[in-house]
XYZ file of C-alpha atoms in Angstrom:
150
model
C -0.069 -0.023 0.007
C 1.204 3.404 -0.857
C 0.255 6.854 0.080
C -1.546 7.639 -3.197
C -3.726 4.494 -2.641
C -5.131 5.826 0.537
C -8.568 7.127 0.636
C -10.430 9.217 3.466
C -13.203 7.455 5.091
C -16.519 8.237 3.395
C -17.809 10.384 6.417
C -14.789 12.786 6.380
C -15.211 13.449 2.572
C -16.478 16.886 1.585
C -18.908 17.604 -0.959
C -17.510 19.135 -3.912
C -18.666 22.789 -3.943
C -19.314 23.867 -7.539
C -20.344 27.150 -9.064
C -17.479 29.090 -7.372
C -15.609 30.002 -10.399
C -12.343 28.094 -11.456
C -11.760 25.874 -14.345
C -15.306 24.432 -14.613
C -16.603 26.358 -17.419
C -19.746 28.614 -17.697
C -22.301 26.346 -16.069
C -19.730 24.952 -13.372
C -20.829 21.395 -13.950
C -24.384 21.999 -12.859
C -25.782 21.498 -16.439
C -28.052 23.935 -18.266
C -30.988 25.580 -16.277
C -33.448 23.777 -14.228
C -34.015 23.148 -10.527
C -30.732 21.451 -9.912
C -28.688 24.260 -11.632
C -29.977 27.036 -9.173
C -28.347 28.189 -6.006
C -29.998 26.574 -2.901
C -31.416 23.827 -5.113
C -33.489 21.346 -3.274
C -35.722 18.730 -4.295
C -39.297 19.068 -3.101
C -40.076 16.202 -0.435
C -42.422 13.783 -2.159
C -44.606 13.854 1.065
C -45.845 17.176 0.180
C -47.597 15.728 -2.785
C -49.419 13.123 -0.611
C -50.395 15.681 1.805
C -51.977 18.084 -0.644
C -54.086 15.201 -2.016
C -55.510 14.008 1.333
C -58.967 15.419 1.834
C -58.802 17.999 4.679
C -61.614 18.586 7.245
C -64.642 20.030 5.467
C -67.581 21.798 6.738
C -68.505 24.983 8.433
C -65.963 26.389 10.968
C -66.769 28.093 14.324
C -68.507 31.489 13.759
C -67.730 34.517 15.822
C -69.358 34.108 19.062
C -69.736 30.323 19.017
C -68.100 28.075 21.373
C -65.682 25.634 19.900
C -67.406 22.457 18.601
C -70.699 24.212 18.069
C -70.373 24.007 14.423
C -70.730 20.093 14.746
C -73.922 20.041 16.991
C -77.131 18.503 15.932
C -79.655 21.259 14.802
C -82.464 22.157 17.007
C -85.927 21.418 15.644
C -88.679 23.452 16.992
C -92.058 22.137 17.883
C -95.146 24.489 18.880
C -97.733 23.695 21.539
C -100.397 23.769 19.024
C -98.774 20.971 17.023
C -98.467 18.754 20.265
C -102.017 19.701 21.081
C -103.273 18.403 17.716
C -101.578 14.812 17.789
C -101.437 14.077 21.710
C -104.007 12.491 23.944
C -104.451 13.212 27.657
C -101.984 11.144 29.641
C -99.454 10.687 26.810
C -95.905 10.772 27.390
C -94.288 12.835 24.854
C -90.646 12.429 24.003
C -88.433 12.751 20.749
C -89.537 9.195 19.445
C -93.233 10.227 19.841
C -92.656 13.320 17.932
C -90.743 11.315 15.280
C -93.831 8.872 14.931
C -96.309 11.672 14.314
C -93.924 13.287 11.817
C -93.414 16.683 13.821
C -89.728 16.058 13.564
C -87.371 14.075 11.426
C -83.968 12.542 12.116
C -80.739 14.384 11.429
C -77.945 12.425 9.724
C -79.696 9.168 11.026
C -79.647 10.451 14.754
C -82.452 11.770 16.865
C -82.693 15.507 16.680
C -82.706 18.006 19.527
C -86.192 19.419 20.029
C -87.234 22.732 21.714
C -90.889 23.398 22.447
C -92.253 26.797 21.639
C -95.326 28.395 23.202
C -97.131 29.201 19.847
C -100.758 28.060 20.408
C -102.364 26.600 23.512
C -102.387 23.249 25.084
C -105.270 21.975 27.077
C -104.455 18.340 27.382
C -102.363 16.940 30.586
C -99.425 15.392 29.078
C -95.958 14.419 30.176
C -93.016 15.861 28.244
C -89.515 14.108 28.487
C -86.098 14.881 27.032
C -87.065 18.131 25.321
C -86.005 21.515 25.651
C -88.456 24.448 26.440
C -88.805 28.188 26.094
C -90.092 29.841 29.459
C -93.466 30.483 28.277
C -93.955 27.014 26.616
C -92.871 25.595 30.156
C -95.502 28.039 31.999
C -98.397 26.903 29.559
C -97.796 23.280 29.947
C -97.740 23.523 33.705
C -100.912 25.649 33.608
C -102.774 22.967 31.708
C -101.601 20.351 34.316
C -98.944 18.766 32.351
C -95.611 17.567 33.684
C -92.073 18.156 32.448
C -89.298 15.830 33.133
């Protein structure tokens, strides 16, 4: 073995710095034009292409004044007391399923909806209301008629 046969270990080799003048001609060994001929040339990571193709979260975002997550809540269906009066019998227990059977509300994306009872009209039957939301005046009218709210 002689001195001219010795090689540096790979990890100690320095990368050749081209484009600094010297005897390399007009393009300094970089070829003609293109991304690899430019200063600071980097190949775009392939993962970026995959990231751009992945579907992002769609749908409405939180509006001003809404709490986070409010945009994903189920909508509130409203039912008036006059509607309940027209389908209910005295002593009935009225819940979301009962309203679904009587076509006063419908499912939202296959799930039971949130239902709020409003005070439009009057109710004269004694009914029990379960699992619903109420306006203040609707609550008062139901209790005046002898109904019960659970």
